[in-house]
PDB file of C-alpha atoms in Angstrom:
ATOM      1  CA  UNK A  23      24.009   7.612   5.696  1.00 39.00           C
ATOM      2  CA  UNK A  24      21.187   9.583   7.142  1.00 45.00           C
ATOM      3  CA  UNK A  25      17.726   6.861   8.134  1.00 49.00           C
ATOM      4  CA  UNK A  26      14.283   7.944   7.656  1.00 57.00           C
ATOM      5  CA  UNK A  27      12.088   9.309  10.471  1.00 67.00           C
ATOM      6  CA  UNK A  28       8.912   6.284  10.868  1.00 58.00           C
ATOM      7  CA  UNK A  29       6.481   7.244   7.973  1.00 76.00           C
ATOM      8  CA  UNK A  30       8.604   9.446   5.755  1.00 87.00           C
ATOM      9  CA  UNK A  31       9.347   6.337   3.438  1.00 88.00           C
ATOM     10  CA  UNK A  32       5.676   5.659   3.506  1.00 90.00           C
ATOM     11  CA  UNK A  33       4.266   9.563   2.719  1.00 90.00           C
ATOM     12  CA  UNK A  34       7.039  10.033  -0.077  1.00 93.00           C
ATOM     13  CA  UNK A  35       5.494   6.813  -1.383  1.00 93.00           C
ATOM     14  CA  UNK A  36       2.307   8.669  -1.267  1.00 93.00           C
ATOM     15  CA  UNK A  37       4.024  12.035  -2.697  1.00 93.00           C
ATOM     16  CA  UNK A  38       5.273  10.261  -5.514  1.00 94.00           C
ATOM     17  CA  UNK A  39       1.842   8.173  -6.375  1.00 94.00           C
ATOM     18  CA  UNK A  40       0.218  11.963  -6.591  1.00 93.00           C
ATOM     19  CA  UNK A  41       2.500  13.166  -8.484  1.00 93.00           C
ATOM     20  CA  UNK A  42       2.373  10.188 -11.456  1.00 93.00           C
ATOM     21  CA  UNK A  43      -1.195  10.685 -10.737  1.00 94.00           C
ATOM     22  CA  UNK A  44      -0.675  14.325 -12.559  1.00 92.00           C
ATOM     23  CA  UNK A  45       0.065  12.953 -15.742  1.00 87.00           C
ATOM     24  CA  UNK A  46      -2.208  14.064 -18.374  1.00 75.00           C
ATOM     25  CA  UNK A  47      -1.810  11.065 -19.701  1.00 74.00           C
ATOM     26  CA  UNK A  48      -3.984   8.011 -18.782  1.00 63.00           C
ATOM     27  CA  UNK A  49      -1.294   5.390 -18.187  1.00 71.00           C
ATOM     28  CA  UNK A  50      -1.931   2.485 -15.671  1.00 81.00           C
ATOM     29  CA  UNK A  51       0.291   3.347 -12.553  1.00 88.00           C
ATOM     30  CA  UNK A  52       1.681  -0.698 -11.555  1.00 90.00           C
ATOM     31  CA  UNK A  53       3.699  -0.996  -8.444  1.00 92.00           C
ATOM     32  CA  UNK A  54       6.649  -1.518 -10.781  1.00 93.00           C
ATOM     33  CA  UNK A  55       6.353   1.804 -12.666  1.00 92.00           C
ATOM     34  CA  UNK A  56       5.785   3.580  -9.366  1.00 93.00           C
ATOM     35  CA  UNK A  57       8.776   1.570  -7.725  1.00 94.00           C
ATOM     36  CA  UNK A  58      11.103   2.969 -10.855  1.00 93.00           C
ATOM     37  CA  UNK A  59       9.933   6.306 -10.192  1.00 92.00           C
ATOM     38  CA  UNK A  60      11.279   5.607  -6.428  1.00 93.00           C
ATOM     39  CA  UNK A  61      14.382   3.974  -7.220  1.00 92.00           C
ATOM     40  CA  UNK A  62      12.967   1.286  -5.125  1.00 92.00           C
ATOM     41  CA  UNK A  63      12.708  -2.484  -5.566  1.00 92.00           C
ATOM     42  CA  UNK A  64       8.597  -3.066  -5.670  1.00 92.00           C
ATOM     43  CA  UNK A  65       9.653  -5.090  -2.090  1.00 93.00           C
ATOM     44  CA  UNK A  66      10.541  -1.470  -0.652  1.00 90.00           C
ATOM     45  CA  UNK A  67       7.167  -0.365  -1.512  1.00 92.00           C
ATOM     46  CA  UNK A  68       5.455  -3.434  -0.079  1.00 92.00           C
ATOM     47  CA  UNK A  69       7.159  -3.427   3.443  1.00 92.00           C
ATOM     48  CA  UNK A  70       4.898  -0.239   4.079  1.00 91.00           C
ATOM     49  CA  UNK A  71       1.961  -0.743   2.163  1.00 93.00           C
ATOM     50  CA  UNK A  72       0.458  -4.821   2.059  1.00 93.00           C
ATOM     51  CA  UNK A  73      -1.313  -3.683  -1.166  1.00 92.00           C
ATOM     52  CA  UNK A  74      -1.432  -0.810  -4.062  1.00 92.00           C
ATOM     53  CA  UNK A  75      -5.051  -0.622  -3.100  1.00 93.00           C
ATOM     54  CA  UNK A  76      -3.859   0.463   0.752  1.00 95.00           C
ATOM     55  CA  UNK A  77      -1.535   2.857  -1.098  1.00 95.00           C
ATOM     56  CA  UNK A  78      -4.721   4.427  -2.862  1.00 95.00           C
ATOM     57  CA  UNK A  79      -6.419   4.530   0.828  1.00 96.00           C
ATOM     58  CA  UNK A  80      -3.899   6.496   2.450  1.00 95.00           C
ATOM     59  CA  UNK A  81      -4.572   8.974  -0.427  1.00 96.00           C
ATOM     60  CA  UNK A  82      -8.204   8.501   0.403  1.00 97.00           C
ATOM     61  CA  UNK A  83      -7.024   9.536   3.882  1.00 96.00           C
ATOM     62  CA  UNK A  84      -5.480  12.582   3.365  1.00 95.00           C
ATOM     63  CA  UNK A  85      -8.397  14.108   0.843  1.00 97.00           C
ATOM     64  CA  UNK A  86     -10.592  12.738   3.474  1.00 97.00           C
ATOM     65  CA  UNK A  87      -8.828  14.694   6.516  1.00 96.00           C
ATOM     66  CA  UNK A  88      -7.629  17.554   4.740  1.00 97.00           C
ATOM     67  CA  UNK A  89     -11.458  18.413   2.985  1.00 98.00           C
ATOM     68  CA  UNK A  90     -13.274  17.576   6.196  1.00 98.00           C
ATOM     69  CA  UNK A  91     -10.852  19.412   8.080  1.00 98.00           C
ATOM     70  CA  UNK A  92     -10.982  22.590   6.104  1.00 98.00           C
ATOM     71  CA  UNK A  93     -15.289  22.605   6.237  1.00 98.00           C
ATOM     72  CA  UNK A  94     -15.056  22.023  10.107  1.00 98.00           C
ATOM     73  CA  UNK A  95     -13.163  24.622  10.148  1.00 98.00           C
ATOM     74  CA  UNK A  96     -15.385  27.245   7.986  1.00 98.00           C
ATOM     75  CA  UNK A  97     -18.441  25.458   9.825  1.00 97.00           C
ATOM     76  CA  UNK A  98     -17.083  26.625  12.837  1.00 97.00           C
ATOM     77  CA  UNK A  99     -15.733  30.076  11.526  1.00 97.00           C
ATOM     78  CA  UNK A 100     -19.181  31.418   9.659  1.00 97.00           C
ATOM     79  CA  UNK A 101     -22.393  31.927  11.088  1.00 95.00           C
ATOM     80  CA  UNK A 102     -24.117  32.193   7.865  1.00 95.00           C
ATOM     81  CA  UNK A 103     -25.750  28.958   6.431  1.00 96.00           C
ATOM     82  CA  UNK A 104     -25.494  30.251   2.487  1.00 95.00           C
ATOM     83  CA  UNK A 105     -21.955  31.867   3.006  1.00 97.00           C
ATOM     84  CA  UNK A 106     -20.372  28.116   4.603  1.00 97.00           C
ATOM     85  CA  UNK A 107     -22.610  26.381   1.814  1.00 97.00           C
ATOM     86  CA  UNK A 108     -20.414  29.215  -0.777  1.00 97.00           C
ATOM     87  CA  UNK A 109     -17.167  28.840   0.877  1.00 98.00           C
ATOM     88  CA  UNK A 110     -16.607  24.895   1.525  1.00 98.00           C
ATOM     89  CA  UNK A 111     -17.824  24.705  -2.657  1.00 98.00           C
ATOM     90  CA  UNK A 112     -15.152  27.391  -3.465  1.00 98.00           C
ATOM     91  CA  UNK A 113     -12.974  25.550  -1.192  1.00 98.00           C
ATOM     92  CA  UNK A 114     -13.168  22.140  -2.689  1.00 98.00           C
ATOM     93  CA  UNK A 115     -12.959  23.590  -5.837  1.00 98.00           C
ATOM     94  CA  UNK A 116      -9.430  25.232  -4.776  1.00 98.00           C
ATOM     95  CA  UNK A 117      -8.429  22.013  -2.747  1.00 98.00           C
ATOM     96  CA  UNK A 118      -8.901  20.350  -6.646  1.00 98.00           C
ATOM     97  CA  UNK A 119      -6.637  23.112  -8.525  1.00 97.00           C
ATOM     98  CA  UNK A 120      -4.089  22.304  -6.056  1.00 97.00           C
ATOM     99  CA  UNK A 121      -4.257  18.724  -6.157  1.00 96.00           C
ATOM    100  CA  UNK A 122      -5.079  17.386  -9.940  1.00 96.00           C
ATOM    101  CA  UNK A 123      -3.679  14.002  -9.014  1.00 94.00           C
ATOM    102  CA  UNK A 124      -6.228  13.757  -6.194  1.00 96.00           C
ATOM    103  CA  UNK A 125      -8.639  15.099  -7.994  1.00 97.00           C
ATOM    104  CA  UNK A 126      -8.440  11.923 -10.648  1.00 95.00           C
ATOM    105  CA  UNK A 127      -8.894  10.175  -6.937  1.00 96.00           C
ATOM    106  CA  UNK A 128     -12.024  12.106  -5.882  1.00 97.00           C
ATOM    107  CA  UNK A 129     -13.646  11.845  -9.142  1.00 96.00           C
ATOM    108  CA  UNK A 130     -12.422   8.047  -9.405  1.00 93.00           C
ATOM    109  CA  UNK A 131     -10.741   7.826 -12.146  1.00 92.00           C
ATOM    110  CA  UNK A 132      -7.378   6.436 -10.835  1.00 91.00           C
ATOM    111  CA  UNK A 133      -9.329   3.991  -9.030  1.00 92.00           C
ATOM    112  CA  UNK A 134     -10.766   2.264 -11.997  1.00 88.00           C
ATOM    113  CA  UNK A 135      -9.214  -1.113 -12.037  1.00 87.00           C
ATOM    114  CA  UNK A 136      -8.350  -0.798  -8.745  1.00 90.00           C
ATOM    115  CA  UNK A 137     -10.247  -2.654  -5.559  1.00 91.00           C
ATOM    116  CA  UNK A 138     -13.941  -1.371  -5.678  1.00 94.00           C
ATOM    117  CA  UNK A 139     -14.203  -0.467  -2.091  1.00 96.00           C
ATOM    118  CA  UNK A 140     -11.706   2.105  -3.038  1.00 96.00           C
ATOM    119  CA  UNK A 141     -14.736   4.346  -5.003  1.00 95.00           C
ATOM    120  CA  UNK A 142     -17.100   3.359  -2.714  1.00 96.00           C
ATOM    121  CA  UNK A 143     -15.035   4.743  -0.162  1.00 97.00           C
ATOM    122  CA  UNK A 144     -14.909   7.822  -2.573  1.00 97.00           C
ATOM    123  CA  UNK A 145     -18.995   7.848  -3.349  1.00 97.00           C
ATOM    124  CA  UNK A 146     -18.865   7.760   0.472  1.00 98.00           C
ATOM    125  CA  UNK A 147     -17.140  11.033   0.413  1.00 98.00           C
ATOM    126  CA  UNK A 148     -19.056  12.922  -1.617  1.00 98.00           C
ATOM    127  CA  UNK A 149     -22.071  12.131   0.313  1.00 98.00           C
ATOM    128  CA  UNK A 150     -20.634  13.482   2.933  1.00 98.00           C
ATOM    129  CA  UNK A 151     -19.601  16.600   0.960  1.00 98.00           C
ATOM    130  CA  UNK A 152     -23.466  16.983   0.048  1.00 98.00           C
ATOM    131  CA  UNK A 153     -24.471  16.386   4.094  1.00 98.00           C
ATOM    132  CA  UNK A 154     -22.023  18.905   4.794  1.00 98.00           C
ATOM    133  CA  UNK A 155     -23.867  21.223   1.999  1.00 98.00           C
ATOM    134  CA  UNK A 156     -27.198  20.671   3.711  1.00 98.00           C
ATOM    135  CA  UNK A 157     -25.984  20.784   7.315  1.00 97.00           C
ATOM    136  CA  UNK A 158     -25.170  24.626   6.113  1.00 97.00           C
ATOM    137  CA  UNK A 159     -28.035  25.505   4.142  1.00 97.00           C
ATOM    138  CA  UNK A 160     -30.362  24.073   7.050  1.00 97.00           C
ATOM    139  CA  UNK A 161     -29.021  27.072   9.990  1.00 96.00           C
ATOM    140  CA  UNK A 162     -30.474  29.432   6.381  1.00 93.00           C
ATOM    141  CA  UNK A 163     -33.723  27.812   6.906  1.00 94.00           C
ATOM    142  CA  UNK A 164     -33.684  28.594  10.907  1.00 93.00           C
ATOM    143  CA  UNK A 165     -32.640  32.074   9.539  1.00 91.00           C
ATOM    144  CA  UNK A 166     -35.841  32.229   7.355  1.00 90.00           C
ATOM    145  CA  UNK A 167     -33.360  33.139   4.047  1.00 89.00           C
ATOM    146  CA  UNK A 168     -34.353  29.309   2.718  1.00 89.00           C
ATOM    147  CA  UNK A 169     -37.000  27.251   2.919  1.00 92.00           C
ATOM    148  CA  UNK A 170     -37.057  23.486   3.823  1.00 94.00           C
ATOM    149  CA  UNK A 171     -37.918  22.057   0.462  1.00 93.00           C
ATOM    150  CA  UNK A 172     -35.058  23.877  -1.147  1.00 93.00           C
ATOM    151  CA  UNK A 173     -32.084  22.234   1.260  1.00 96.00           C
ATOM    152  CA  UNK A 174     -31.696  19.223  -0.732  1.00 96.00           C
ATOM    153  CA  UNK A 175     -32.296  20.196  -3.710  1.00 96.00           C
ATOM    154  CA  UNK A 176     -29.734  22.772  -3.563  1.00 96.00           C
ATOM    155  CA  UNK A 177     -26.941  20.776  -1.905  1.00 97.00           C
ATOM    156  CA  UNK A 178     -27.502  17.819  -4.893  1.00 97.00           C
ATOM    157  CA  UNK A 179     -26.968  20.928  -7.449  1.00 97.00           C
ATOM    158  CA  UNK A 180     -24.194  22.132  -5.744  1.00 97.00           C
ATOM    159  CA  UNK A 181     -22.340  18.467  -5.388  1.00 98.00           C
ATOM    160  CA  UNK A 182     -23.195  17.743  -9.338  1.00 98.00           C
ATOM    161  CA  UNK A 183     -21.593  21.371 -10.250  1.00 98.00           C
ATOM    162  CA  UNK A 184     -18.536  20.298  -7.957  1.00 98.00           C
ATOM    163  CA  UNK A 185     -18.420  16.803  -9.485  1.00 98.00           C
ATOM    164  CA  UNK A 186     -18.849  18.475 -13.017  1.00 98.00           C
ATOM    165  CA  UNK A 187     -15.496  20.937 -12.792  1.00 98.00           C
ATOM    166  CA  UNK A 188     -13.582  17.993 -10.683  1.00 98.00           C
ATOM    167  CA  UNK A 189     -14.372  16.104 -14.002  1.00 97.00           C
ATOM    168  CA  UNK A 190     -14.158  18.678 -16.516  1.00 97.00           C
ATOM    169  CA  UNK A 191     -10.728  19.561 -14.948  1.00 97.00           C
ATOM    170  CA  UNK A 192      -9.360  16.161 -15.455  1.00 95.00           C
ATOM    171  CA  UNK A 193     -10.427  15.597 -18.862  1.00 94.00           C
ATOM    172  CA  UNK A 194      -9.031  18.749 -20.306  1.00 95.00           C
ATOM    173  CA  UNK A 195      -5.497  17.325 -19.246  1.00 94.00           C
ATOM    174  CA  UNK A 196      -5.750  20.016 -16.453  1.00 95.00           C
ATOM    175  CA  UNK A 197      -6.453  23.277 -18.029  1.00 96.00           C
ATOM    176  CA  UNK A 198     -10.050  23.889 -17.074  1.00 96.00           C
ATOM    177  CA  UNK A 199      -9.455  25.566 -14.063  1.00 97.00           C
ATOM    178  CA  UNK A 200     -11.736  24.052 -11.581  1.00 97.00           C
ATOM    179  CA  UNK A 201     -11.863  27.745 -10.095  1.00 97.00           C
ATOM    180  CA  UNK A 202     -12.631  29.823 -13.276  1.00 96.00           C
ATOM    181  CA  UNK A 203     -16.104  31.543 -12.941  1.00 96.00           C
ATOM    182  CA  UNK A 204     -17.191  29.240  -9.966  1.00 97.00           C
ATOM    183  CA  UNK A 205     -17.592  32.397  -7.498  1.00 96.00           C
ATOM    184  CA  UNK A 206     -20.248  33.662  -9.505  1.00 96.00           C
ATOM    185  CA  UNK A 207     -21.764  29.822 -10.442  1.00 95.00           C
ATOM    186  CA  UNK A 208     -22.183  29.179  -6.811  1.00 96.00           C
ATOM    187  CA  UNK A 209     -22.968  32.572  -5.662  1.00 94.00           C
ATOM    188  CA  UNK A 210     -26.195  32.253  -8.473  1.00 93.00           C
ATOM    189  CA  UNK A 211     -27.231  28.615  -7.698  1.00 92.00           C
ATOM    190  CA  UNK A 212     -27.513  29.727  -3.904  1.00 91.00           C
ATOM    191  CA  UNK A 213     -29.365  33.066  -4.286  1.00 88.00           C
TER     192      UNK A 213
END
């Protein structure tokens, strides 16, 4: 019988959370339902996770790395203040499509009922999100294409847009492309 390598138990724990998390429909995911899914006793699940709320963090973890990762690495790729500001929205907004299950994370609905430092971790993210919009929109000011004033009001639009097609994608079951038109939304609130 072939053993796991250290952690693969624990990500397809986390694999298999996302994935439930994809249901359309709004059913309560308990340690026993997610445990069935496994073929696992609910003990299996606890001897790598203390808590379903640390199961929910390690989600946290990978949006968190995975997002942050990605705009460090357009930040560090594009010069232009408006084009990063254009590309890490577009990106999150791809990141989303990709992951609906995370996306009921990001936007906090799977964390309703859940430990409440879990969506303040999450408001803590998209703050960040909307410091990473300003960082960007601040090298347009240095380039005289924006002006002070208009940084933070900008970034704000652009996070309540984001949060507004995370959300809209979600409640439509999933067929509101978060994607669909968003080029041209962002390209307009930016110009």
């Amino acid at each position: 019988m072939a053993t796991s390598k250290p952690g693969e138990k624990k990500l397809h724990i986390l694999q298999t959370l996302a994935s439930m998390l994809e249901n359309p429909k709004a059913e309560k995911i308990t340690t026993a339902s997610l445990a069935a899914r496994i073929g696992v006793s609910e003990a299996a699940l606890y001897r790598h996770f203390a808590s379903k709320a640390q199961m929910f963090e390690g989600l946290i973890e990978f949006i968190e790395s995975s997002v942050f990762g990605l705009i460090n690495q357009i930040t560090t790729q594009q010069e232009n203040g408006v084009m990063q500001a254009q590309e890490i929205s577009l990106m999150l907004l791809s990141f989303s499509s990709r992951n609906p299950g995370m996306t009921k994370v990001m936007i906090g609905d799977a964390l309703i009922n859940e430990d409440e430092r879990l969506q303040l971790r999450m408001n803590q993210f998209v703050d960040r999100i909307e410091l990473a919009l300003k960082q960007a929109l601040r090298l347009s000011v240095v380039a005289g294409e924006l002006n002070e004033a208009e940084v933070a009001v900008r970034a704000n639009l652009i996070v309540a847009m984001l949060l507004g097609r995370w959300q809209r994608f979600v409640k439509t079951s999933f067929k509101q492309n978060p994607l669909e038109n968003a080029a041209q939304q962002i390209a307009f609130l930016l110009s």
